[in-house]
Short mmCIF file of C-alpha atoms in Angstrom, two decimals:
data_model
loop_
_atom_site.label_atom_id
_atom_site.label_comp_id
_atom_site.label_asym_id
_atom_site.label_seq_id
_atom_site.Cartn_x
_atom_site.Cartn_y
_atom_site.Cartn_z
CA GLN A 276 -23.33 16.16 -25.52
CA LYS A 277 -20.66 15.64 -22.88
CA GLU A 278 -17.55 17.65 -23.43
CA VAL A 279 -15.12 14.80 -22.75
CA GLU A 280 -16.29 11.23 -23.21
CA GLN A 281 -14.79 7.98 -22.07
CA ASN A 282 -16.05 4.42 -21.90
CA SER A 283 -16.59 3.75 -18.21
CA GLY A 284 -15.49 0.12 -18.50
CA PRO A 285 -14.41 -1.93 -16.77
CA LEU A 286 -11.76 -2.73 -19.38
CA SER A 287 -10.27 -6.08 -18.42
CA VAL A 288 -6.91 -7.18 -19.87
CA PRO A 289 -4.56 -10.01 -18.93
CA GLU A 290 -1.21 -9.24 -17.35
CA GLY A 291 1.38 -8.44 -20.02
CA ALA A 292 -1.15 -7.35 -22.63
CA ILE A 293 -1.66 -3.89 -24.08
CA ALA A 294 -4.45 -1.82 -22.59
CA SER A 295 -5.96 0.78 -24.89
CA LEU A 296 -7.94 3.61 -23.32
CA ASN A 297 -9.87 6.08 -25.50
CA CYS A 298 -11.24 9.58 -25.10
CA THR A 299 -13.14 11.97 -27.37
CA TYR A 300 -13.69 15.66 -26.78
CA SER A 301 -16.10 18.20 -28.23
CA ASP A 302 -14.21 21.51 -27.97
CA ARG A 303 -12.26 21.78 -31.25
CA GLY A 304 -10.19 24.58 -29.80
CA SER A 305 -8.79 22.40 -27.00
CA GLN A 306 -5.09 22.85 -26.56
CA SER A 307 -3.77 20.28 -24.16
CA PHE A 308 -4.68 16.79 -23.11
CA PHE A 309 -3.89 14.88 -19.97
CA TRP A 310 -4.18 11.37 -18.63
CA TYR A 311 -4.48 10.90 -14.88
CA ARG A 312 -4.53 7.63 -13.01
CA GLN A 313 -6.65 7.41 -9.88
CA TYR A 314 -6.56 4.52 -7.44
CA SER A 315 -9.64 4.00 -5.32
CA GLY A 316 -9.77 6.52 -2.49
CA LYS A 317 -6.71 8.41 -3.76
CA SER A 318 -6.21 11.61 -5.71
CA PRO A 319 -5.53 11.78 -9.46
CA GLU A 320 -1.89 11.24 -10.45
CA LEU A 321 -0.60 12.66 -13.71
CA ILE A 322 0.55 9.92 -16.17
CA MET A 323 0.96 11.75 -19.48
CA PHE A 324 0.27 15.00 -21.22
CA ILE A 325 0.21 15.73 -24.93
CA TYR A 326 -0.20 18.93 -26.94
CA SER A 327 0.62 18.01 -30.53
CA ASN A 328 -0.83 15.52 -32.97
CA GLY A 329 0.89 12.17 -33.01
CA ASP A 330 2.34 9.89 -30.43
CA LYS A 331 4.19 10.60 -27.24
CA GLU A 332 5.92 7.77 -25.39
CA ASP A 333 7.03 7.61 -21.73
CA GLY A 334 8.14 4.17 -20.57
CA ARG A 335 5.26 1.72 -20.87
CA PHE A 336 2.81 4.54 -21.68
CA THR A 337 2.03 6.05 -25.07
CA ALA A 338 -0.39 8.92 -25.57
CA GLN A 339 -1.86 9.45 -29.03
CA LEU A 340 -3.58 12.62 -30.19
CA ASN A 341 -5.64 13.20 -33.33
CA LYS A 342 -7.05 16.74 -33.26
CA ALA A 343 -8.88 16.32 -36.59
CA SER A 344 -10.85 13.43 -35.11
CA GLN A 345 -10.94 15.03 -31.64
CA TYR A 346 -9.61 11.84 -30.22
CA VAL A 347 -6.92 11.07 -27.64
CA SER A 348 -5.85 7.66 -26.42
CA LEU A 349 -3.53 6.03 -23.90
CA LEU A 350 -1.79 2.75 -24.51
CA ILE A 351 -0.30 0.85 -21.63
CA ARG A 352 2.15 -1.83 -22.72
CA ASP A 353 3.01 -4.88 -20.58
CA SER A 354 0.08 -4.20 -18.31
CA GLN A 355 0.61 -5.05 -14.65
CA PRO A 356 -1.93 -5.70 -11.88
CA SER A 357 -0.68 -2.48 -10.28
CA ASP A 358 -2.04 -0.61 -13.34
CA SER A 359 -5.56 -1.47 -12.22
CA ALA A 360 -7.14 1.88 -11.55
CA THR A 361 -9.50 4.46 -13.06
CA TYR A 362 -7.91 6.48 -15.86
CA LEU A 363 -9.23 9.99 -16.28
CA CYS A 364 -8.88 11.91 -19.56
CA ALA A 365 -8.75 15.67 -19.05
CA VAL A 366 -8.80 18.46 -21.60
CA ASN A 367 -7.78 22.07 -21.23
CA GLY A 368 -9.74 24.16 -23.67
CA ASP A 369 -9.21 27.35 -25.59
CA THR A 370 -12.22 29.10 -24.09
CA GLY A 371 -10.38 31.27 -21.65
CA ARG A 372 -11.60 29.02 -18.91
CA ARG A 373 -8.13 27.72 -18.25
CA ALA A 374 -9.32 24.75 -16.27
CA LEU A 375 -9.45 21.05 -16.85
CA THR A 376 -12.60 19.29 -18.02
CA PHE A 377 -12.51 15.65 -17.05
CA GLY A 378 -14.12 12.62 -18.67
CA SER A 379 -15.97 10.23 -16.43
CA GLY A 380 -12.98 7.83 -16.39
CA THR A 381 -12.33 4.28 -17.54
CA ARG A 382 -11.82 1.58 -14.95
CA LEU A 383 -9.01 -0.74 -15.98
CA GLN A 384 -8.64 -4.20 -14.46
CA VAL A 385 -5.42 -6.11 -15.17
CA GLN A 386 -5.90 -9.84 -14.44
CA PRO A 387 -2.86 -11.70 -13.07
CA ASP B 5 9.36 18.20 -6.73
CA THR B 6 5.68 18.27 -7.73
CA GLU B 7 4.21 18.07 -4.27
CA VAL B 8 0.93 19.64 -3.21
CA THR B 9 -0.04 19.06 0.40
CA GLN B 10 -3.51 19.18 1.91
CA THR B 11 -4.68 19.17 5.51
CA PRO B 12 -6.55 17.61 7.10
CA LYS B 13 -6.68 14.20 5.38
CA HIS B 14 -10.12 13.53 6.88
CA LEU B 15 -12.76 15.78 8.34
CA VAL B 16 -16.09 15.02 9.93
CA MET B 17 -18.33 18.03 10.65
CA GLY B 18 -21.83 18.84 11.63
CA MET B 19 -24.09 21.06 9.59
CA THR B 20 -23.62 23.95 11.97
CA ASN B 21 -19.84 23.77 12.18
CA LYS B 22 -17.25 26.03 10.62
CA LYS B 23 -14.09 24.41 9.37
CA SER B 24 -11.31 25.13 6.91
CA LEU B 25 -9.32 23.03 4.41
CA LYS B 26 -5.78 24.00 3.68
CA CYS B 27 -3.60 23.43 0.61
CA GLU B 28 0.07 24.33 0.12
CA GLN B 29 2.54 24.14 -2.71
CA HIS B 30 6.19 25.30 -2.92
CA MET B 31 6.72 24.83 -6.66
CA GLY B 32 6.30 28.51 -7.49
CA HIS B 33 3.01 27.78 -9.23
CA ARG B 34 0.79 30.84 -9.76
CA ALA B 35 -2.51 29.03 -10.36
CA MET B 36 -4.32 27.00 -7.73
CA TYR B 37 -7.58 25.11 -7.93
CA TRP B 38 -10.26 23.54 -5.75
CA TYR B 39 -12.09 20.48 -7.08
CA LYS B 40 -14.88 18.41 -5.53
CA GLN B 41 -15.10 14.72 -6.31
CA LYS B 42 -18.02 12.47 -5.41
CA ALA B 43 -17.67 8.67 -5.43
CA LYS B 44 -17.30 7.17 -8.90
CA LYS B 45 -17.45 10.62 -10.55
CA PRO B 46 -14.69 12.75 -12.07
CA PRO B 47 -13.43 15.84 -10.26
CA GLU B 48 -15.61 18.91 -10.68
CA LEU B 49 -14.01 22.31 -10.70
CA MET B 50 -15.07 24.71 -7.92
CA PHE B 51 -12.65 27.63 -7.94
CA VAL B 52 -9.55 28.86 -9.73
CA TYR B 53 -7.03 31.35 -8.32
CA SER B 54 -4.67 32.99 -10.76
CA TYR B 55 -1.88 35.11 -9.27
CA GLU B 56 -3.70 35.11 -5.94
CA LYS B 57 -6.89 36.47 -7.44
CA LEU B 58 -10.12 34.51 -7.87
CA SER B 59 -10.58 34.03 -11.59
CA ILE B 60 -13.25 31.28 -11.80
CA ASN B 61 -16.10 30.48 -9.47
CA GLU B 62 -18.18 27.67 -10.90
CA SER B 63 -21.43 28.85 -9.28
CA VAL B 64 -20.44 27.26 -6.01
CA PRO B 65 -22.80 27.88 -3.03
CA SER B 66 -21.71 30.58 -0.65
CA ARG B 67 -21.28 28.05 2.16
CA PHE B 68 -17.95 27.37 0.45
CA SER B 69 -15.60 30.33 0.69
CA PRO B 70 -12.12 30.20 -0.88
CA GLU B 71 -9.18 32.28 0.19
CA CYS B 72 -5.63 32.64 -1.20
CA PRO B 73 -3.52 34.38 1.44
CA ASN B 74 -0.34 34.15 -0.65
CA SER B 75 1.04 32.40 -3.74
CA SER B 76 1.73 29.17 -1.84
CA LEU B 77 -1.44 28.79 0.19
CA LEU B 78 -5.05 28.12 -0.66
CA ASN B 79 -7.82 27.72 1.88
CA LEU B 80 -11.40 26.59 1.60
CA HIS B 81 -13.64 27.79 4.41
CA LEU B 82 -16.70 25.67 5.12
CA HIS B 83 -19.86 26.83 6.89
CA ALA B 84 -23.33 25.38 7.28
CA LEU B 85 -22.64 22.48 4.94
CA GLN B 86 -25.18 19.91 3.89
CA PRO B 87 -24.78 16.11 3.95
CA GLU B 88 -24.66 16.15 0.13
CA ASP B 89 -21.45 18.16 0.40
CA SER B 90 -19.68 15.05 1.66
CA ALA B 91 -16.95 14.30 -0.91
CA LEU B 92 -13.23 14.29 -1.61
CA TYR B 93 -11.94 17.83 -1.90
CA LEU B 94 -8.91 18.11 -4.13
CA CYS B 95 -6.52 21.00 -4.43
CA ALA B 96 -4.31 21.35 -7.50
CA SER B 97 -1.72 23.79 -8.80
CA SER B 98 -0.13 24.67 -12.10
CA GLN B 99 2.68 26.98 -13.19
CA ALA B 100 0.20 29.42 -14.70
CA PRO B 101 -3.40 29.29 -15.74
CA THR B 102 -2.54 28.77 -19.40
CA SER B 103 -4.14 26.33 -21.77
CA THR B 104 -1.05 24.09 -21.53
CA GLY B 105 -0.63 24.32 -17.78
CA THR B 106 -0.18 20.85 -16.22
CA GLN B 107 -2.06 20.54 -12.98
CA TYR B 108 -0.74 18.53 -10.04
CA PHE B 109 -3.12 17.36 -7.42
CA GLY B 110 -2.76 17.08 -3.68
CA PRO B 111 -3.85 13.95 -1.79
CA GLY B 112 -7.25 15.44 -0.96
CA THR B 113 -9.37 15.94 2.11
CA ARG B 114 -12.18 13.44 2.60
CA LEU B 115 -15.08 15.36 4.10
CA LEU B 116 -18.09 13.83 5.82
CA VAL B 117 -20.98 16.13 6.79
CA LEU B 118 -23.38 14.70 9.37
#
């Protein structure tokens, strides 16, 4: 079983719609959760981080965390073509490893 | 400022060459990381430095040799690489190697081994 799982996509949404990206993780002791956006050929760029159960909003982005279900999601409201990228879910566990474990990423395509 | 810089941006090397990748941050971060990313795959952790000491080596072949000369600098020395080592090499840093430490990535070095 992969430690962090994401649907590889592509997830295609029309411009202005809400894009919903999902991620599940296996390490129940995981402490912190991150969403990175990566454009083709570029390095990952931090979008959001979340530590506590519930929702965290930052502009058009909302991260949702449910530790009981081991589930974290990212909502992008009013999606724009410039949001088209691969979104990487990353988890920092409680194993003393102190390093990120990444999901395989979901490719988002926003259609104009 | 959350800037991590990496040089060079691109590197082409033969299998007998020795080269080095450089990473720098001036955010006062005390944890620095090397990741390797192949096309269409997520970043894979290679090394973690915590307070200038190597704390994690993810069973990386000895042809990759990390070095942390001071708290702002991280190098990756390359020797006798194989074509399959061609990838994007990413450096990242965080305030401390805690479970809540947010990692910021540099732009990466795209390496091609011929």
